[in-house]
Amino acid sequence: MPTCLPTVLRRCHACASERFRANGKFRVNANHKLLDAWLLVLCTACGDTAKLTVWERMHVRSVRAELLDRMHDNDPGLAAELLKDPVVRRRNRIALDWAGAWRLDTGGSDHLDREVIDVSVRFAARIPVRPVRLIADGCGLSRAEVERLVAEGKIVSAVRLSGKLSSDFTFTLKR
Ligand SMILES: [Zn+2]
């Protein structure tokens, strides 16, 4: 699950950095009945502000009032939702870096001494993570051990455990 907003990867025009942080602030401009809205992000190196487009010349009637209220309230939850939105990311040509912005909750370690355990992994947000790392952290194993158990068929899953995943999966661990 996320613990904070992810880093926004985007080139800073003021310095050479490529890392920005959203602080949950928005800017909304009204021009007659048309609204522009941006999510503000700050360069982590120089503090320069960049604006990520949320709405462009959107008619006020097609905007949900609740959403506009959340922007005026600078709702950090809304910032998280917008950064998750692939349309917003594509439009602004940004990528996200989730390093240090999530944690794994295992619900305890009582089950770990059983011979066979079935585990389901649920993602509270679509955070790309290596399943090998999750399994290692959650089961108290090293990543090399996890890779060996996968190779030996002692960790099995319907999904590919190499590479990265960002959606729910299950696996079985046999010792
Ligand atoms: Zn900068």
mmCIF file of C-alpha atoms and ligand atoms in Angstrom:
data_model
loop_
_atom_site.group_PDB
_atom_site.id
_atom_site.type_symbol
_atom_site.label_atom_id
_atom_site.label_comp_id
_atom_site.label_asym_id
_atom_site.label_seq_id
_atom_site.Cartn_x
_atom_site.Cartn_y
_atom_site.Cartn_z
ATOM 1 C CA MET A 1 0.000 0.000 0.000
ATOM 2 C CA PRO A 2 1.125 3.555 -0.672
ATOM 3 C CA THR A 3 2.606 5.473 2.259
ATOM 4 C CA CYS A 4 2.982 8.789 0.435
ATOM 5 C CA LEU A 5 2.684 10.246 -3.041
ATOM 6 C CA PRO A 6 5.112 8.792 -5.593
ATOM 7 C CA THR A 7 7.893 10.889 -7.113
ATOM 8 C CA VAL A 8 6.930 12.403 -10.457
ATOM 9 C CA LEU A 9 9.577 11.913 -13.142
ATOM 10 C CA ARG A 10 9.754 14.882 -15.480
ATOM 11 C CA ARG A 11 12.542 17.151 -16.661
ATOM 12 C CA CYS A 12 12.912 20.392 -14.722
ATOM 13 C CA HIS A 13 13.245 23.470 -16.943
ATOM 14 C CA ALA A 14 15.131 25.385 -14.264
ATOM 15 C CA CYS A 15 17.765 22.759 -13.382
ATOM 16 C CA ALA A 16 18.848 19.338 -14.635
ATOM 17 C CA SER A 17 16.785 17.355 -12.124
ATOM 18 C CA GLU A 18 14.085 14.930 -13.233
ATOM 19 C CA ARG A 19 12.315 14.451 -9.916
ATOM 20 C CA PHE A 20 9.248 16.311 -8.689
ATOM 21 C CA ARG A 21 6.964 15.925 -5.707
ATOM 22 C CA ALA A 22 3.289 16.793 -5.551
ATOM 23 C CA ASN A 23 2.356 18.572 -2.331
ATOM 24 C CA GLY A 24 -1.374 18.205 -2.932
ATOM 25 C CA LYS A 25 -1.825 21.758 -4.198
ATOM 26 C CA PHE A 26 -3.926 22.671 -7.215
ATOM 27 C CA ARG A 27 -4.480 25.759 -9.295
ATOM 28 C CA VAL A 28 -7.790 26.442 -10.981
ATOM 29 C CA ASN A 29 -8.381 29.246 -13.504
ATOM 30 C CA ALA A 30 -11.822 30.260 -14.678
ATOM 31 C CA ASN A 31 -12.278 32.102 -17.954
ATOM 32 C CA HIS A 32 -15.979 32.805 -18.426
ATOM 33 C CA LYS A 33 -17.491 29.306 -18.297
ATOM 34 C CA LEU A 34 -14.252 27.495 -19.081
ATOM 35 C CA LEU A 35 -11.981 26.015 -16.441
ATOM 36 C CA ASP A 36 -8.330 25.091 -16.506
ATOM 37 C CA ALA A 37 -6.972 23.050 -13.624
ATOM 38 C CA TRP A 38 -3.475 21.946 -12.753
ATOM 39 C CA LEU A 39 -1.859 19.776 -10.131
ATOM 40 C CA LEU A 40 1.269 21.527 -8.875
ATOM 41 C CA VAL A 41 4.521 19.618 -8.464
ATOM 42 C CA LEU A 42 7.794 20.913 -7.035
ATOM 43 C CA CYS A 43 11.279 20.056 -8.302
ATOM 44 C CA THR A 44 13.051 18.142 -5.526
ATOM 45 C CA ALA A 45 16.372 19.825 -6.434
ATOM 46 C CA CYS A 46 15.561 23.507 -6.986
ATOM 47 C CA GLY A 47 11.970 23.832 -5.745
ATOM 48 C CA ASP A 48 10.718 25.168 -9.075
ATOM 49 C CA THR A 49 6.990 24.591 -9.585
ATOM 50 C CA ALA A 50 5.628 22.772 -12.605
ATOM 51 C CA LYS A 51 1.967 22.449 -13.498
ATOM 52 C CA LEU A 52 0.441 19.157 -14.571
ATOM 53 C CA THR A 53 -2.661 19.685 -16.654
ATOM 54 C CA VAL A 54 -5.805 18.141 -15.214
ATOM 55 C CA TRP A 55 -8.434 20.062 -17.234
ATOM 56 C CA GLU A 56 -8.015 22.252 -20.260
ATOM 57 C CA ARG A 57 -10.835 24.612 -21.188
ATOM 58 C CA MET A 58 -13.394 22.366 -19.554
ATOM 59 C CA HIS A 59 -16.919 23.739 -19.475
ATOM 60 C CA VAL A 60 -17.962 24.465 -15.915
ATOM 61 C CA ARG A 61 -21.145 22.453 -16.385
ATOM 62 C CA SER A 62 -19.248 19.285 -17.273
ATOM 63 C CA VAL A 63 -17.139 19.506 -14.108
ATOM 64 C CA ARG A 64 -18.295 17.671 -11.007
ATOM 65 C CA ALA A 65 -18.719 20.208 -8.191
ATOM 66 C CA GLU A 66 -17.328 17.733 -5.672
ATOM 67 C CA LEU A 67 -14.087 17.473 -7.679
ATOM 68 C CA LEU A 68 -13.755 21.241 -7.888
ATOM 69 C CA ASP A 69 -14.261 21.515 -4.111
ATOM 70 C CA ARG A 70 -11.491 18.992 -3.534
ATOM 71 C CA MET A 71 -9.169 21.047 -5.758
ATOM 72 C CA HIS A 72 -9.984 24.228 -3.858
ATOM 73 C CA ASP A 73 -9.313 22.322 -0.618
ATOM 74 C CA ASN A 74 -5.952 21.105 -2.027
ATOM 75 C CA ASP A 75 -6.935 17.519 -1.268
ATOM 76 C CA PRO A 76 -3.820 15.270 -1.274
ATOM 77 C CA GLY A 77 -6.088 12.252 -1.868
ATOM 78 C CA LEU A 78 -7.147 13.806 -5.148
ATOM 79 C CA ALA A 79 -3.502 14.348 -6.098
ATOM 80 C CA ALA A 80 -2.920 10.618 -5.518
ATOM 81 C CA GLU A 81 -5.944 9.695 -7.642
ATOM 82 C CA LEU A 82 -4.857 11.938 -10.511
ATOM 83 C CA LEU A 83 -1.282 10.634 -10.503
ATOM 84 C CA LYS A 84 -2.709 7.099 -10.750
ATOM 85 C CA ASP A 85 -4.705 8.098 -13.822
ATOM 86 C CA PRO A 86 -2.875 6.936 -16.987
ATOM 87 C CA VAL A 87 -4.633 9.647 -19.034
ATOM 88 C CA VAL A 88 -3.186 12.368 -16.785
ATOM 89 C CA ARG A 89 0.256 10.750 -16.941
ATOM 90 C CA ARG A 90 0.217 10.488 -20.745
ATOM 91 C CA ARG A 91 -1.088 14.008 -21.236
ATOM 92 C CA ASN A 92 1.707 15.428 -19.101
ATOM 93 C CA ARG A 93 4.367 12.969 -20.294
ATOM 94 C CA ILE A 94 5.288 11.970 -16.756
ATOM 95 C CA ALA A 95 6.224 8.679 -15.157
ATOM 96 C CA LEU A 96 6.111 7.760 -11.477
ATOM 97 C CA ASP A 97 8.803 6.415 -9.181
ATOM 98 C CA TRP A 98 7.316 4.518 -6.225
ATOM 99 C CA ALA A 99 10.631 3.850 -4.447
ATOM 100 C CA GLY A 100 10.193 4.596 -0.741
ATOM 101 C CA ALA A 101 6.502 5.441 -1.214
ATOM 102 C CA TRP A 102 4.890 2.086 -0.317
ATOM 103 C CA ARG A 103 5.012 -0.616 2.304
ATOM 104 C CA LEU A 104 4.159 -4.287 2.555
ATOM 105 C CA ASP A 105 1.695 -5.401 5.239
ATOM 106 C CA THR A 106 2.021 -9.124 5.853
ATOM 107 C CA GLY A 107 -0.533 -9.627 8.624
ATOM 108 C CA GLY A 108 2.057 -11.309 10.834
ATOM 109 C CA SER A 109 4.436 -14.226 10.442
ATOM 110 C CA ASP A 110 2.584 -17.040 12.303
ATOM 111 C CA HIS A 111 1.900 -18.951 9.097
ATOM 112 C CA LEU A 112 5.493 -19.041 7.912
ATOM 113 C CA ASP A 113 6.490 -22.336 9.557
ATOM 114 C CA ARG A 114 3.766 -24.323 7.801
ATOM 115 C CA GLU A 115 4.793 -26.730 5.085
ATOM 116 C CA VAL A 116 2.521 -25.283 2.439
ATOM 117 C CA ILE A 117 1.127 -21.774 2.430
ATOM 118 C CA ASP A 118 -1.179 -20.137 -0.068
ATOM 119 C CA VAL A 119 -0.685 -16.417 -0.202
ATOM 120 C CA SER A 120 -2.737 -13.755 -1.931
ATOM 121 C CA VAL A 121 -1.138 -10.401 -2.570
ATOM 122 C CA ARG A 122 -3.416 -7.392 -2.892
ATOM 123 C CA PHE A 123 -2.244 -4.059 -4.290
ATOM 124 C CA ALA A 124 -3.892 -0.995 -2.736
ATOM 125 C CA ALA A 125 -2.558 0.971 -5.727
ATOM 126 C CA ARG A 126 -1.039 -0.084 -9.034
ATOM 127 C CA ILE A 127 2.550 0.125 -7.827
ATOM 128 C CA PRO A 128 4.995 -1.797 -10.054
ATOM 129 C CA VAL A 129 6.972 -4.085 -7.748
ATOM 130 C CA ARG A 130 9.088 -7.187 -8.274
ATOM 131 C CA PRO A 131 7.081 -10.132 -6.888
ATOM 132 C CA VAL A 132 10.363 -11.798 -5.926
ATOM 133 C CA ARG A 133 11.029 -8.884 -3.603
ATOM 134 C CA LEU A 134 7.522 -9.007 -2.090
ATOM 135 C CA ILE A 135 7.755 -12.751 -1.516
ATOM 136 C CA ALA A 136 11.223 -12.407 0.007
ATOM 137 C CA ASP A 137 10.144 -9.599 2.356
ATOM 138 C CA GLY A 138 6.838 -11.251 3.256
ATOM 139 C CA CYS A 139 8.235 -14.740 3.857
ATOM 140 C CA GLY A 140 11.504 -13.758 5.511
ATOM 141 C CA LEU A 141 13.632 -15.158 2.697
ATOM 142 C CA SER A 142 16.444 -13.685 0.665
ATOM 143 C CA ARG A 143 15.728 -12.841 -2.959
ATOM 144 C CA ALA A 144 18.231 -15.497 -4.040
ATOM 145 C CA GLU A 145 16.321 -18.099 -1.991
ATOM 146 C CA VAL A 146 13.036 -17.035 -3.573
ATOM 147 C CA GLU A 147 14.564 -17.311 -7.049
ATOM 148 C CA ARG A 148 15.885 -20.774 -6.201
ATOM 149 C CA LEU A 149 12.477 -21.907 -4.848
ATOM 150 C CA VAL A 150 10.786 -20.624 -8.016
ATOM 151 C CA ALA A 151 13.306 -22.490 -10.168
ATOM 152 C CA GLU A 152 12.735 -25.674 -8.124
ATOM 153 C CA GLY A 153 8.956 -25.392 -8.462
ATOM 154 C CA LYS A 154 8.486 -24.821 -4.722
ATOM 155 C CA ILE A 155 7.012 -21.402 -5.282
ATOM 156 C CA VAL A 156 4.293 -21.589 -7.905
ATOM 157 C CA SER A 157 1.953 -18.971 -9.290
ATOM 158 C CA ALA A 158 -0.365 -18.485 -12.235
ATOM 159 C CA VAL A 159 1.500 -15.262 -13.015
ATOM 160 C CA ARG A 160 5.101 -14.775 -14.105
ATOM 161 C CA LEU A 161 7.143 -14.033 -11.004
ATOM 162 C CA SER A 162 10.095 -12.560 -12.890
ATOM 163 C CA GLY A 163 9.887 -8.902 -13.866
ATOM 164 C CA LYS A 164 7.401 -6.565 -12.211
ATOM 165 C CA LEU A 165 3.720 -6.786 -11.323
ATOM 166 C CA SER A 166 1.269 -4.101 -10.266
ATOM 167 C CA SER A 167 -1.935 -6.071 -9.745
ATOM 168 C CA ASP A 168 -3.186 -8.762 -7.377
ATOM 169 C CA PHE A 169 -1.749 -12.263 -7.591
ATOM 170 C CA THR A 170 -1.520 -15.463 -5.573
ATOM 171 C CA PHE A 171 1.265 -17.949 -5.034
ATOM 172 C CA THR A 172 1.886 -21.174 -3.155
ATOM 173 C CA LEU A 173 5.036 -21.800 -1.160
ATOM 174 C CA LYS A 174 5.992 -25.408 -0.399
ATOM 175 C CA ARG A 175 8.987 -26.289 1.752
HETATM 176 ZN ZN ZN B 1 14.737 21.977 -10.737
#
